[in-house]
């Protein structure tokens, strides 16, 4: 590859470079191969131990216990093999934006930016418009940019906020351009060190002027938000508010559609007389008798409406909390689409989802550090990263269902835009528009899956589209992670359930993928699709060995036996590698420990419910749901989040499971210790040391739960959950021991 680049560089240097770096900074491919082989050998020996040591005497407990362990170990071993595909060949990419500007300044395509919001209570309008403003201020020709806000709540307050933003943008965009502001979300900029820097420089008059404009706007919007209505005065000035007269609820209303900045009119100028990007508000029609398909439905309506207004060849999709943190990202993405060599094959460019509100040791491990820093680079190496919703640039034609074709063949597509009558536009966003069409199936984002993004990306890859993962030094987008344990678990339930449904759908990588995507990429997709089923072996491994410990049934080889070696080696090297990987990705040791805890919690609660709900759905008893993650936290919750204290505070079956498991292991461990003391049995732990260690580690990792039970603050474990868990844990131990 490097040779290829070298040769090419002598002719026309490319605008992007998919630098294939085989882990240059960590471990070479050869070493990795040897290391992985030794682990695999260890895994095989563990399997061999299970098969060759099936207990015959009854004091070793019922036979199913042993076979259950064999099944769990088979699962974990094979799953580990799958995860290796995501680590095999990592690709790191770079772009040459100066070349792009030099060569293609005149041919830059139109870019339509879609922002989705769905609930002003948990996605505050101020946050939404900050994201919109950051997008409007991209360093890109404004006449080629259009920003669309989809509001699934159909809220007049959100519309009002956008209206205010459209005025503020006239000052904000020239300000950004003049002082080369970064980041371009006003809220993020005003609290960043770069704004202090600007203050220190002489221009602070302009800074304070724009800050004042912003604060005034913020006050007006927040007042309206608190009151829950728009003042008469504003309504009379802006006739479009009368659209809301017919509004009855967020599930039952007409299409509200307003082009706030229309580049075809002369009014669309900023304070310095430059063009502004187009700005559109859309709340698609909602009726109780029509299923609205959540974000996928909103995106498809946006695709249609935008095709009639601007019809940009490139579509960028961001969640309402994911503001642009780098004004050059559009150009970065275009370096891939317009690359002379490989650009034609590229269907989408995914940036990592990075987050602003992660704490140092990430209590809930929500930044998905290893996935962003390692696995997705590995997926890119296997032929393409997942589409993960936010921070993704798509080619419009491909997203709409076309097969991959040459980039240049579609030039002229944008000419179709710009001819519209308001009533016709509204029809494009109506409930009945999609009846008897391919929307949601062959066209646009797919319906019926809680991870509409992943399934849509996969189907694009089946059609021959390649995807690119671009992870620049400066984060391209910054969003908000959940700040409570429950929200984290619920979010992961949605994701793992969605991924499992993909596995069972007609787009399953397991069978539909054969011959359509590379075997390596199939393996990568499978690691995510099989997240949820991990719950069963994990539950087994966290319950049965501990109960057997209490009962005195030995399940693992003694420390002195040679069979101990594969167990010790596999456990040690797997976790040592995982820690190293976490540290390479920029995390802390405590962060890694928290990450391990979250894997355990996700596997024993989120994934379990994901499996149950998938089965229920397969039987036809329920429909897909989409629980939106809250982007705001109460004061107390926020304070505890900053202190990295685990937040419970609510009752949930997920917490009951987690607490029961934590208590069960505690009871087993203490019970065993007491028994050991009473019988004076030295060496008792000798034959059971691995089991006792497993139980001890489970206790250590569950410390936040014991702490949660004993805490007194609002975020403590609810008493009812504790009581229920004690009852279940103690009865499980008693019953198991007595039979
Ligand atoms: O009916 C709905 C529900 C959600 N949304 C929007 O979808 C986005 C994502 O919702 P969020 O609750 O923040 O979910 P996350 O789990 O953080 O989102 C990730 O996972 C989702 C799929 O599960 C993808 O849709 C997202 O793009 C991806 O960032 C937000 O902007 C919402 O406003 C809608 O527009 N309509
Ligand atoms: Mn989100």
XYZ file of C-alpha atoms and ligand atoms in Angstrom:
776
model
C 0.000 0.000 0.000
C 2.742 2.406 0.910
C 4.448 1.630 -2.374
C 1.251 2.267 -4.173
C 0.955 5.606 -2.472
C 4.545 6.418 -3.271
C 4.050 5.732 -6.955
C 0.813 7.636 -7.050
C 2.207 10.598 -5.255
C 4.518 11.225 -8.190
C 1.544 11.630 -10.525
C -1.472 13.374 -8.986
C -1.394 13.034 -5.252
C -4.753 11.763 -3.944
C -6.998 13.911 -1.741
C -7.331 11.171 0.783
C -5.074 8.413 1.909
C -6.303 5.241 3.461
C -3.088 4.690 5.291
C -3.030 1.072 6.191
C -1.140 1.007 9.422
C -1.005 -2.415 10.948
C -1.063 -1.293 14.538
C 2.223 0.408 13.983
C 2.235 2.031 17.382
C 1.090 -0.959 19.419
C 1.792 -4.486 18.340
C 2.943 -5.704 14.960
C 0.725 -8.021 12.960
C 3.145 -10.918 13.319
C 3.295 -10.611 17.092
C -0.443 -10.265 17.252
C -0.862 -13.431 15.237
C 1.401 -15.415 17.591
C -0.239 -13.940 20.685
C -3.754 -14.650 19.446
C -2.758 -18.199 18.524
C -1.518 -18.911 22.017
C -4.775 -17.663 23.480
C -6.730 -19.786 21.053
C -4.649 -22.807 21.993
C -5.473 -22.105 25.632
C -9.162 -21.891 24.785
C -8.995 -25.251 23.008
C -7.362 -26.776 26.067
C -10.107 -25.414 28.301
C -12.635 -27.103 26.024
C -10.556 -30.284 26.131
C -10.511 -30.173 29.934
C -14.302 -29.873 30.084
C -14.835 -32.721 27.651
C -12.301 -35.045 29.230
C -13.201 -34.418 32.876
C -16.944 -34.955 32.912
C -17.515 -35.979 36.545
C -18.907 -39.422 37.159
C -19.376 -39.310 40.928
C -22.446 -37.676 42.374
C -20.500 -35.481 44.840
C -19.448 -33.429 41.830
C -23.013 -32.269 41.558
C -25.557 -32.724 38.829
C -24.134 -33.372 35.396
C -25.940 -30.429 33.760
C -23.782 -28.059 35.785
C -20.728 -29.333 33.968
C -22.298 -29.286 30.519
C -23.625 -25.796 31.150
C -20.092 -24.652 31.790
C -18.902 -26.380 28.649
C -21.583 -24.582 26.649
C -20.678 -21.217 28.189
C -16.974 -21.756 27.529
C -17.652 -22.825 23.958
C -19.637 -19.631 23.478
C -17.032 -17.356 25.035
C -14.234 -18.992 23.068
C -15.996 -18.737 19.726
C -17.124 -15.208 20.489
C -13.539 -14.267 21.256
C -12.554 -15.583 17.823
C -15.151 -13.306 16.225
C -13.866 -10.266 18.087
C -10.412 -10.863 16.638
C -11.711 -9.907 13.193
C -12.282 -6.357 14.471
C -8.636 -6.169 15.512
C -6.956 -7.758 12.573
C -5.930 -4.950 10.261
C -6.525 -1.447 11.451
C -6.780 1.407 8.990
C -5.995 4.977 9.925
C -6.863 7.590 7.345
C -5.811 11.096 6.574
C -7.050 13.771 4.237
C -5.458 16.525 2.178
C -7.960 19.354 2.291
C -5.667 21.843 0.604
C -5.555 19.657 -2.497
C -9.324 19.344 -2.417
C -9.721 23.107 -2.350
C -7.188 23.639 -5.079
C -8.619 21.085 -7.456
C -12.305 21.083 -6.835
C -13.237 24.459 -5.367
C -15.762 24.995 -8.186
C -17.165 21.482 -8.201
C -17.921 21.185 -4.523
C -21.248 19.405 -4.141
C -24.289 20.609 -2.241
C -24.463 19.320 1.329
C -27.734 18.834 3.183
C -27.422 18.552 6.930
C -30.164 16.753 8.841
C -30.603 17.345 12.552
C -33.227 15.247 14.347
C -34.940 16.087 17.587
C -37.916 14.468 19.234
C -38.689 15.851 22.669
C -38.102 19.383 23.962
C -38.240 18.201 27.578
C -35.197 15.957 27.335
C -33.631 17.613 24.298
C -33.801 21.299 25.212
C -34.352 23.691 22.276
C -31.226 25.624 23.262
C -29.150 22.502 22.793
C -30.824 21.780 19.475
C -30.173 25.223 18.032
C -26.579 25.166 19.177
C -26.157 22.061 17.070
C -27.949 23.742 14.172
C -25.810 26.876 14.462
C -22.615 24.846 14.553
C -23.710 23.192 11.313
C -24.667 26.474 9.658
C -21.220 27.831 10.436
C -19.276 25.073 8.681
C -16.362 26.364 6.665
C -18.069 25.612 3.367
C -19.711 27.783 0.682
C -23.030 28.750 2.333
C -24.928 28.693 -0.945
C -24.106 24.989 -1.166
C -25.302 24.150 2.332
C -28.793 23.513 3.671
C -29.698 22.664 7.228
C -32.892 20.789 8.015
C -34.271 20.325 11.485
C -36.756 17.506 11.947
C -38.830 17.898 15.069
C -40.704 14.743 15.979
C -42.338 16.523 18.873
C -43.841 19.109 16.527
C -43.108 21.671 19.212
C -43.762 25.344 18.571
C -41.105 26.165 21.164
C -38.464 24.325 19.164
C -39.680 26.140 16.066
C -39.467 29.426 17.908
C -35.917 28.623 19.011
C -34.974 27.913 15.413
C -36.539 31.180 14.334
C -34.378 33.004 16.868
C -31.350 31.033 15.697
C -31.964 32.067 12.096
C -31.595 35.710 13.188
C -28.634 35.080 15.431
C -26.891 33.172 12.629
C -26.638 36.407 10.654
C -24.163 37.651 13.249
C -22.702 34.381 14.393
C -21.552 33.124 10.994
C -19.565 36.257 10.057
C -18.129 36.305 13.581
C -16.957 32.710 13.221
C -15.467 33.438 9.852
C -13.669 36.548 11.007
C -12.087 35.083 14.124
C -11.846 31.523 12.852
C -13.839 30.402 15.852
C -13.679 26.780 16.979
C -15.919 25.123 17.998
C -18.816 26.797 16.227
C -21.576 25.863 18.617
C -21.982 29.176 20.461
C -22.590 27.530 23.842
C -19.523 25.329 23.482
C -17.426 28.225 22.234
C -18.366 30.575 25.072
C -17.359 28.035 27.669
C -14.166 26.991 25.873
C -10.663 28.286 26.560
C -10.522 29.646 23.004
C -13.144 32.258 23.861
C -11.039 33.393 26.830
C -8.160 33.652 24.430
C -10.184 35.858 22.154
C -11.148 37.952 25.169
C -7.506 38.477 25.971
C -6.870 39.691 22.443
C -8.051 43.103 21.422
C -11.275 42.027 19.747
C -13.147 41.572 22.941
C -15.698 44.226 22.025
C -17.013 42.097 19.226
C -16.900 39.093 21.467
C -18.945 40.737 24.159
C -21.426 42.023 21.580
C -22.029 38.554 20.178
C -22.128 37.076 23.648
C -24.801 39.540 24.633
C -26.845 38.740 21.533
C -26.556 35.083 22.456
C -27.515 35.563 26.094
C -30.551 37.650 25.131
C -31.686 35.020 22.688
C -31.138 32.330 25.286
C -33.244 34.213 27.812
C -36.102 34.625 25.393
C -36.041 30.973 24.390
C -35.741 29.663 27.914
C -38.549 31.896 29.109
C -40.785 30.598 26.346
C -39.716 27.056 27.203
C -40.541 27.496 30.867
C -43.886 29.133 30.141
C -44.591 26.469 27.566
C -46.002 28.955 25.089
C -45.011 31.678 22.639
C -46.027 35.248 23.404
C -48.911 36.842 21.460
C -46.537 39.465 20.246
C -44.274 37.026 18.453
C -47.176 35.002 17.088
C -48.685 38.069 15.511
C -45.382 38.991 13.899
C -44.833 35.513 12.526
C -47.929 34.223 10.847
C -46.539 30.723 10.494
C -47.314 30.074 14.171
C -50.942 29.743 13.150
C -50.023 26.326 11.725
C -49.996 25.145 15.321
C -53.658 26.048 15.830
C -54.562 22.610 14.542
C -52.073 20.854 16.801
C -53.687 18.373 19.164
C -50.773 16.246 20.378
C -47.313 15.191 19.293
C -48.875 12.025 17.885
C -51.612 13.828 16.031
C -50.869 16.913 13.982
C -50.437 18.276 10.447
C -47.111 18.746 8.731
C -45.438 21.922 9.905
C -42.902 23.080 7.404
C -41.147 26.393 7.195
C -38.179 27.563 5.174
C -36.662 30.064 7.573
C -33.775 31.029 5.368
C -34.406 30.656 1.696
C -31.333 31.165 -0.412
C -33.376 31.935 -3.486
C -34.558 35.202 -1.963
C -32.454 38.306 -1.534
C -33.251 38.482 2.180
C -30.975 35.563 2.894
C -27.875 37.575 3.726
C -25.837 37.716 6.885
C -24.905 40.939 8.666
C -21.987 41.432 6.289
C -23.934 40.829 3.125
C -22.754 37.278 2.501
C -25.028 34.431 1.569
C -26.492 32.274 4.328
C -27.140 28.553 4.191
C -30.745 27.459 3.689
C -32.536 26.651 6.924
C -35.676 24.533 7.110
C -37.900 23.398 9.968
C -39.964 20.267 9.463
C -42.326 18.427 11.753
C -43.733 15.622 9.621
C -47.407 14.804 9.858
C -48.351 12.420 12.676
C -51.590 10.482 13.010
C -52.407 7.838 15.597
C -53.378 5.303 12.918
C -49.978 5.574 11.199
C -46.855 4.136 12.768
C -44.199 6.826 12.596
C -41.025 4.691 12.609
C -39.073 6.962 14.924
C -35.876 8.487 13.626
C -35.905 6.439 10.418
C -39.308 7.889 9.544
C -38.076 11.398 10.248
C -34.966 10.897 8.140
C -36.927 9.580 5.177
C -39.286 12.544 5.295
C -36.238 14.812 5.401
C -34.690 13.057 2.421
C -37.842 13.737 0.378
C -38.408 17.292 1.507
C -34.772 18.217 0.995
C -34.752 16.653 -2.456
C -37.348 19.199 -3.490
C -35.589 22.150 -1.893
C -31.828 21.801 -2.169
C -31.209 18.201 -3.244
C -27.610 18.217 -2.024
C -25.581 15.273 -3.236
C -24.169 14.730 0.197
C -26.266 14.264 3.314
C -24.845 14.699 6.784
C -26.893 13.316 9.638
C -26.389 14.395 13.249
C -28.369 13.848 16.433
C -29.581 17.054 18.027
C -26.969 16.878 20.783
C -24.039 16.251 18.434
C -22.736 19.660 17.528
C -19.942 20.161 15.054
C -16.664 20.624 16.847
C -14.619 21.123 13.724
C -15.632 23.495 10.970
C -13.611 21.573 8.391
C -15.339 18.211 8.656
C -17.371 18.617 5.464
C -14.144 19.049 3.528
C -12.626 16.070 5.317
C -15.547 13.917 4.246
C -15.395 15.201 0.667
C -11.751 14.188 0.421
C -13.017 10.611 0.490
C -16.008 11.010 -1.803
C -14.000 12.989 -4.379
C -10.829 10.938 -4.143
C -9.694 10.242 -7.698
C -8.697 6.688 -6.990
C -11.290 5.132 -4.673
C -13.943 7.834 -4.308
C -16.478 6.213 -6.630
C -16.986 3.218 -4.366
C -17.593 5.190 -1.227
C -21.164 5.371 -0.019
C -20.710 6.892 3.418
C -18.066 8.368 5.679
C -18.610 7.768 9.360
C -16.915 9.876 12.029
C -16.640 8.613 15.607
C -19.252 9.686 18.094
C -17.334 11.605 20.713
C -18.785 13.068 23.842
C -18.427 16.210 25.798
C -19.706 15.116 29.173
C -17.591 12.047 29.882
C -15.868 12.043 33.245
C -12.282 10.947 33.692
C -12.944 7.337 34.602
C -16.249 6.982 32.794
C -18.440 5.315 35.387
C -20.826 4.038 32.680
C -18.205 3.541 30.045
C -20.492 5.254 27.580
C -17.855 6.784 25.352
C -17.326 3.357 23.752
C -13.636 4.117 23.731
C -12.275 0.814 22.446
C -14.966 0.580 19.790
C -14.106 4.031 18.445
C -10.348 3.821 18.771
C -9.724 0.195 17.849
C -12.641 -1.837 16.558
C -14.001 0.633 14.016
C -10.538 1.080 12.529
C -10.520 -2.695 12.259
C -13.926 -2.744 10.575
C -12.619 -0.217 8.094
C -9.791 -2.654 7.430
C -12.334 -5.392 6.688
C -14.180 -3.305 4.140
C -16.333 -0.850 5.985
C -17.456 0.560 9.265
C -21.048 0.529 10.531
C -23.319 3.502 10.001
C -23.962 4.623 13.568
C -26.493 7.363 13.038
C -24.834 10.544 14.076
C -21.792 12.076 12.416
C -22.188 10.284 9.108
C -21.935 11.702 5.590
C -23.867 9.820 2.904
C -24.131 10.021 -0.842
C -27.779 10.850 -1.348
C -28.324 8.574 -4.329
C -26.958 5.546 -2.496
C -28.898 6.283 0.669
C -32.008 6.435 -1.464
C -31.402 2.883 -2.614
C -29.289 3.187 -5.743
C -26.496 0.778 -6.506
C -23.033 2.208 -6.302
C -22.131 4.194 -9.423
C -19.476 6.636 -10.493
C -19.417 9.889 -8.551
C -19.288 11.949 -11.731
C -22.284 10.202 -13.302
C -24.645 11.948 -10.961
C -23.553 15.480 -11.529
C -26.541 17.600 -12.276
C -28.662 15.925 -9.646
C -28.767 19.133 -7.646
C -30.470 20.979 -10.442
C -33.640 19.126 -9.618
C -33.969 20.945 -6.340
C -35.373 24.381 -5.880
C -38.752 23.925 -7.525
C -41.379 23.682 -4.879
C -44.732 24.905 -3.728
C -45.338 24.893 0.037
C -48.352 22.596 -0.214
C -46.470 20.086 -2.321
C -43.570 20.103 0.098
C -45.913 19.316 2.957
C -47.295 16.346 1.079
C -43.802 14.859 0.967
C -43.857 14.741 4.764
C -47.379 13.392 5.158
C -48.251 10.052 6.747
C -49.842 8.573 3.680
C -47.052 9.495 1.276
C -45.171 6.279 1.929
C -48.133 3.967 1.405
C -47.386 1.473 -1.352
C -43.881 2.778 -1.859
C -40.489 1.308 -1.185
C -39.656 3.893 1.480
C -38.371 2.168 4.588
C -37.552 -0.964 2.607
C -35.575 -0.418 -0.574
C -35.421 3.366 -0.281
C -34.000 5.485 2.481
C -33.501 4.295 6.038
C -34.975 0.924 6.924
C -37.966 0.584 9.200
C -38.763 -1.875 11.935
C -35.378 -2.014 13.621
C -34.327 -0.096 16.740
C -30.938 0.488 15.110
C -32.161 1.866 11.812
C -28.671 3.210 11.213
C -26.752 -0.088 11.419
C -29.213 -2.046 9.277
C -29.283 0.729 6.666
C -25.488 0.865 6.521
C -25.289 -2.897 6.186
C -27.731 -2.989 3.304
C -25.699 -0.296 1.546
C -22.639 -2.499 1.924
C -24.567 -5.424 0.456
C -25.242 -3.270 -2.602
C -21.516 -2.745 -3.076
C -21.067 0.561 -1.263
C -17.903 0.951 0.722
C -17.717 2.948 3.875
C -14.900 4.841 5.424
C -14.108 5.524 9.058
C -12.402 8.812 9.642
C -11.156 9.598 13.117
C -9.362 12.959 13.017
C -7.279 14.282 15.909
C -9.710 17.076 16.645
C -13.122 15.548 17.385
C -15.491 16.268 14.540
C -18.655 16.017 16.637
C -19.393 16.146 20.322
C -22.542 14.867 21.966
C -23.989 13.879 25.309
C -23.739 10.481 26.994
C -26.338 9.211 29.462
C -25.607 10.272 33.022
C -27.364 7.523 34.948
C -26.901 3.791 35.083
C -30.471 3.106 34.065
C -30.303 5.328 30.977
C -27.081 3.644 29.946
C -28.583 0.213 30.344
C -31.730 1.186 28.470
C -29.695 2.644 25.603
C -27.713 -0.572 25.383
C -30.860 -2.597 25.463
C -32.063 -0.708 22.384
C -28.765 -1.191 20.580
C -28.267 -4.855 21.414
C -31.895 -5.638 20.648
C -31.594 -3.877 17.309
C -28.401 -5.708 16.441
C -29.930 -9.053 17.378
C -32.926 -8.284 15.184
C -30.576 -7.644 12.282
C -29.131 -11.108 12.831
C -32.608 -12.600 12.621
C -33.786 -10.403 9.761
C -33.529 -10.967 6.050
C -30.452 -8.728 6.081
C -28.653 -11.049 8.452
C -24.889 -10.936 7.991
C -24.867 -14.639 8.899
C -26.588 -15.789 5.724
C -27.484 -12.818 3.521
C -23.952 -11.494 3.900
C -22.260 -14.509 2.388
C -20.674 -13.454 -0.886
C -21.900 -9.875 -0.477
C -19.461 -8.648 2.144
C -16.080 -10.060 3.095
C -15.970 -12.934 5.606
C -13.937 -10.687 7.912
C -16.611 -8.006 7.863
C -19.287 -10.628 8.454
C -17.407 -11.658 11.587
C -17.219 -8.036 12.717
C -20.949 -7.523 12.264
C -21.574 -10.764 14.125
C -19.713 -9.537 17.202
C -22.275 -6.744 17.510
C -25.266 -8.821 16.429
C -24.377 -11.368 19.100
C -24.020 -8.866 21.927
C -27.423 -9.774 23.313
C -27.119 -13.591 23.403
C -23.995 -13.128 25.536
C -26.383 -12.668 28.436
C -27.046 -16.379 28.858
C -23.476 -17.692 29.264
C -22.594 -14.645 31.354
C -25.508 -15.186 33.730
C -24.554 -18.827 33.978
C -20.951 -18.021 34.757
C -21.816 -15.445 37.395
C -24.328 -17.668 39.220
C -23.529 -21.357 38.989
C -19.815 -21.468 39.958
C -20.555 -19.329 43.024
C -23.449 -21.518 44.121
C -21.270 -24.577 43.597
C -18.562 -22.956 45.671
C -21.018 -22.643 48.529
C -22.092 -26.232 48.108
C -18.529 -27.455 47.855
C -18.643 -28.661 44.263
C -15.383 -28.072 42.478
C -15.690 -27.027 38.826
C -12.215 -25.928 37.844
C -8.809 -27.639 37.971
C -6.725 -27.273 41.124
C -3.871 -24.807 41.114
C -1.369 -27.668 41.173
C -2.890 -29.434 38.180
C -1.376 -28.793 34.720
C -4.923 -28.116 33.514
C -4.823 -24.939 35.558
C -2.336 -23.444 33.099
C -4.730 -22.851 30.156
C -7.322 -21.305 32.472
C -4.762 -19.034 34.098
C -3.147 -18.115 30.802
C -6.351 -17.357 28.906
C -7.821 -15.270 31.709
C -4.624 -13.372 32.358
C -3.661 -12.662 28.765
C -7.153 -11.796 27.623
C -7.599 -9.228 30.357
C -4.058 -7.905 30.109
C -4.613 -7.295 26.398
C -7.951 -5.659 27.038
C -6.383 -3.339 29.620
C -3.571 -2.458 27.234
C -6.059 -1.754 24.479
C -8.070 0.493 26.783
C -4.972 2.438 27.763
C -3.868 2.769 24.108
C -7.273 4.216 23.408
C -6.593 6.957 25.893
C -8.418 5.599 28.933
C -7.371 5.220 32.550
C -6.873 2.033 34.575
C -9.903 2.809 36.715
C -11.813 3.568 33.532
C -10.980 0.069 32.301
C -12.189 -1.449 35.552
C -15.439 0.500 35.193
C -15.664 -0.686 31.609
C -15.430 -4.307 32.757
C -18.203 -3.666 35.261
C -20.389 -2.117 32.610
C -19.853 -5.088 30.319
C -21.015 -7.329 33.132
C -24.031 -5.157 33.897
C -25.004 -4.790 30.250
C -24.702 -8.498 29.690
C -26.740 -9.478 32.718
C -29.490 -6.867 32.369
C -29.728 -4.924 29.069
C -28.898 -7.908 26.923
C -31.197 -10.227 28.813
C -34.146 -7.910 28.287
C -33.105 -7.420 24.684
C -33.288 -11.173 24.122
C -36.623 -11.453 25.915
C -38.114 -8.551 23.960
C -36.832 -9.929 20.681
C -38.503 -13.257 21.372
C -41.729 -11.533 22.381
C -41.567 -9.485 19.198
C -40.918 -12.559 17.062
C -44.028 -14.125 18.556
C -45.864 -11.021 17.448
C -46.796 -9.677 20.867
C -45.106 -6.303 20.738
C -43.811 -3.637 18.410
C -40.466 -1.918 18.119
C -39.905 0.894 20.588
C -37.349 3.669 20.761
C -36.652 5.099 24.206
C -34.977 8.448 23.645
C -31.949 9.120 25.824
C -32.300 12.156 28.043
C -29.781 14.897 27.393
C -30.428 16.768 30.628
C -29.866 15.751 34.234
C -31.297 17.117 37.465
C -28.873 18.964 39.655
C -28.346 16.171 42.182
C -27.925 13.570 39.468
C -25.447 15.787 37.643
C -23.458 16.331 40.839
C -23.186 12.632 41.559
C -22.306 12.003 37.924
C -19.402 14.442 38.178
C -18.237 12.644 41.323
C -18.454 9.325 39.464
C -20.937 7.881 41.907
C -23.153 5.219 40.484
C -26.719 6.447 40.112
C -29.602 4.119 40.990
C -32.446 6.092 42.553
C -35.243 4.368 40.619
C -36.788 0.951 40.667
C -36.241 -1.175 37.624
C -36.196 -4.896 36.989
C -32.690 -4.350 35.631
C -31.536 -3.143 39.052
C -33.240 -6.081 40.758
C -31.223 -8.483 38.635
C -27.941 -6.664 39.199
C -28.493 -6.420 42.967
C -29.559 -10.041 43.222
C -26.384 -11.149 41.438
C -24.222 -8.947 43.638
C -25.834 -10.255 46.827
C -25.843 -13.855 45.678
C -22.102 -13.761 45.165
C -21.590 -12.088 48.512
C -23.673 -14.718 50.294
C -21.843 -17.534 48.523
C -18.453 -16.143 49.360
C -19.200 -15.371 52.999
C -21.046 -18.658 53.436
C -18.075 -20.569 52.066
C -15.645 -18.667 54.252
C -17.707 -19.368 57.377
C -17.984 -23.043 56.451
C -14.218 -23.152 55.929
C -13.539 -21.593 59.312
C -15.960 -23.861 61.132
C -14.599 -27.068 59.620
C -11.078 -25.745 60.019
C -10.533 -27.108 56.565
C -7.247 -25.764 55.390
C -6.755 -26.431 51.717
C -10.459 -26.003 51.222
C -9.701 -23.133 48.959
C -6.932 -25.121 47.343
C -9.239 -27.258 45.270
C -11.596 -24.384 44.686
C -9.265 -21.475 44.321
C -10.346 -20.481 40.804
C -13.977 -20.589 41.785
C -13.317 -18.584 44.931
C -11.351 -16.063 42.904
C -14.130 -15.712 40.365
C -16.576 -15.088 43.182
C -14.211 -12.595 44.852
C -13.726 -10.657 41.620
C -17.477 -10.507 41.161
C -17.780 -9.068 44.655
C -15.076 -6.500 44.011
C -16.640 -5.401 40.769
C -20.003 -5.047 42.487
C -18.751 -2.702 45.192
C -20.792 0.241 43.788
C -23.957 -1.829 44.306
C -23.195 -2.644 47.954
C -22.324 1.001 48.379
C -25.582 1.936 46.653
C -27.522 -0.183 49.147
C -25.863 1.529 52.109
C -25.902 5.085 50.735
C -28.353 7.691 51.953
C -28.522 10.156 49.041
C -31.212 10.365 46.375
C -29.231 8.150 44.031
C -29.138 5.171 46.397
C -30.556 1.767 45.611
C -34.285 1.799 46.401
C -35.141 -0.200 49.544
C -37.746 -2.249 47.696
C -35.137 -3.391 45.165
C -32.746 -4.336 47.949
C -35.379 -6.314 49.835
C -36.572 -8.159 46.757
C -32.978 -8.975 45.816
C -32.112 -10.269 49.279
C -35.114 -12.568 49.219
C -34.243 -13.950 45.787
C -30.514 -14.316 46.455
C -30.908 -16.021 49.828
C -33.607 -18.376 48.587
C -31.555 -19.301 45.531
C -28.599 -20.178 47.763
C -30.717 -22.149 50.211
C -32.525 -24.083 47.539
C -29.355 -24.887 45.591
C -27.462 -26.030 48.659
C -30.235 -28.222 49.976
C -30.792 -30.163 46.748
O -38.933 9.111 17.338
C -37.795 9.560 17.336
C -36.813 9.112 18.235
C -35.547 9.682 18.181
N -35.261 10.667 17.297
C -33.919 11.282 17.293
O -32.920 10.301 17.154
C -31.708 10.762 17.723
C -31.056 9.673 18.543
O -31.743 9.439 19.723
P -31.010 9.219 21.131
O -32.066 9.012 22.141
O -30.016 10.278 21.356
O -30.344 7.820 20.889
P -28.806 7.368 20.933
O -28.810 5.984 21.452
O -27.941 8.337 21.606
O -28.499 7.357 19.366
C -27.735 6.436 18.631
O -28.468 5.264 18.285
C -29.659 5.482 17.523
C -30.219 4.132 17.136
O -30.587 3.369 18.222
C -29.411 6.297 16.280
O -30.631 6.662 15.718
C -28.650 7.547 16.630
O -28.360 8.294 15.487
C -27.371 7.171 17.353
O -26.623 8.321 17.671
C -32.038 11.995 18.548
O -31.553 13.136 17.905
C -33.549 11.965 18.587
O -34.081 13.244 18.647
C -36.211 11.098 16.405
O -35.961 11.992 15.610
N -37.459 10.533 16.441
Mn -27.766 10.364 21.778
